[in-house]
Amino acid sequence: MTAVEVSEVATVSPEGDGDGGVLSRAHRALTVGIVSVVLVIAFEATAVGTAMPVAARDLDGVALYAFAFSGYFTTSLFGMVLAGQLSDRDGPLTSLASGIGAFAAGLLLSGTAAGMWMFVLGRAVQGLGGGLVIVALYVVVGRAYPQRLRPAIMAAFAAAWVVPSVVGPLAAGAVTEHLGWRWVFIGIPALVGVPLALALPQIRRRASGPARAGARAPLDRRRIRLAFGIALGAGLLQYAAQDLRPLSLVPAAAGAALLVPAVRGLLPRGTCRAARGLPSVVLLRGVSAGAFIAAESFVPLMLVTQRGLSPTLAGLSLAAGGGTWALGSWVQARPRVEPYRDRLMFLGMLLVAAAVAAAPSVLIPAVPVWTVAVAWGFGCFGMGLVIASTSVLLLHLSAPEEAGANSAALQISDALSNVLLLALGGAAFAALGGGAVADAAGVATSGAHPSHPAAFAAVFLPMAGVALLGAWVTTRLRER
């Protein structure tokens, strides 16, 4: 949090908020509360990512490995649209409280799963909660903080990932190796109570109610139907990508038929063609997050099965990324770099592309394993520049009564891209024999390398190309 404190500017904002920064007396309790929520989410993401290879192997579900990640993002799509509707109508309080509850319930369901499909179901319940929470947090930021403080609070969100990125893999790896992977999932819900106690009273006081007085309107049922369509369509496409049989063309076609009109109705017009302004901001969020997360999801599995690392060491290969991501977010929060935000985002996408392309080099035995950690550190710095900046630009381009819907669109682009690119990556991984990777314990014991390195290369290299596409999208963020 030191970096965030330094970044605050004690000038009077255009909104008339004359107090200091995000940790001033006026904002301190709310900032601590919502950053604590992000802290729990961050700890879950880093801990679960470390335990996932062992869980998939134990449940005989390595072939469904990508589905365990994309199941989360699929249901979060519906949660995001619902949260946008509820937040614009009633304020973000209901979405945040119910979302954290679903998030915890999904973790418990996955932690007690007897099979891989039950595990995926738990991830889906968790994703619904995550979708409700993340949009509600963006609406809180848009309502409770003046424009000049929003880059700083986004940097604080990124800073909240630093400690979990280091402690999470260590803790999850130790628990997985000594107690079992289930305790990683079952233990995290115990952390939920503190963020709720801190955040909810402040949100009720500062950010509850409709965006404009007297503007409470019924939920847009059309958008809710489109949200259901986009979630179901994404799920069908993911299932088809994992099945890889001729009959899988049927759910694939059904998924596409549901997905296309839903995307057109839920994202800003012109998003798919990178129209200038808000549509390109939304598109960039999806391209950057999807390429990076699809690649990152396979890093621990690659290191465990191809290089014989323990789950703890495999998770730690990503640990430095939390710090560099926070550093990138801190850089974008500097007032002096505001005129150069587009260039920073272009640089960020180049760093992401380079990191993703470099990761599979460890498939060559002569390449040191720590190469992944170094590359991922640079990639996370680039993501810190890009992700925080898309959030800042979105709130800047949104009217108050549109903040919920536009925040939902940003997160939909993020999650949908994760689902689709994980589906593509998972299909390529399975088609090239990824489902038959050797037992991680056998690899660690024998030192022999499995015979499917091409399955991993087929995931990472295309995602590097997608990141390069994102570098082009950064040239279209400003309206001219």
mmCIF file of C-alpha atoms in Angstrom, residues 84 87-88 135 138-139 142-143 211 394-395 398-409:
data_model
loop_
_atom_site.group_PDB
_atom_site.id
_atom_site.type_symbol
_atom_site.label_atom_id
_atom_site.label_comp_id
_atom_site.label_asym_id
_atom_site.label_seq_id
_atom_site.Cartn_x
_atom_site.Cartn_y
_atom_site.Cartn_z
ATOM 1 C CA GLY A 84 -24.634 -4.407 -13.592
ATOM 2 C CA SER A 87 -26.050 -1.979 -9.207
ATOM 3 C CA ASP A 88 -27.548 0.629 -11.534
ATOM 4 C CA VAL A 135 -18.824 -5.516 -11.168
ATOM 5 C CA TYR A 138 -16.212 -1.180 -10.053
ATOM 6 C CA VAL A 139 -19.519 0.553 -9.392
ATOM 7 C CA GLY A 142 -17.188 4.969 -9.786
ATOM 8 C CA ARG A 143 -19.627 6.251 -7.161
ATOM 9 C CA ALA A 211 -27.431 6.099 -9.623
ATOM 10 C CA LEU A 394 -13.993 2.959 -18.870
ATOM 11 C CA LEU A 395 -15.089 4.969 -15.834
ATOM 12 C CA SER A 398 -19.174 6.334 -18.647
ATOM 13 C CA ALA A 399 -22.036 8.504 -17.408
ATOM 14 C CA PRO A 400 -22.988 7.778 -13.767
ATOM 15 C CA GLU A 401 -26.191 5.971 -14.733
ATOM 16 C CA GLU A 402 -24.237 3.797 -17.196
ATOM 17 C CA ALA A 403 -21.375 2.837 -14.889
ATOM 18 C CA GLY A 404 -22.925 -0.489 -13.905
ATOM 19 C CA ALA A 405 -23.798 -1.592 -17.445
ATOM 20 C CA ASN A 406 -20.451 -0.487 -18.872
ATOM 21 C CA SER A 407 -18.505 -2.073 -16.003
ATOM 22 C CA ALA A 408 -20.439 -5.261 -16.691
ATOM 23 C CA ALA A 409 -19.521 -5.007 -20.390
#
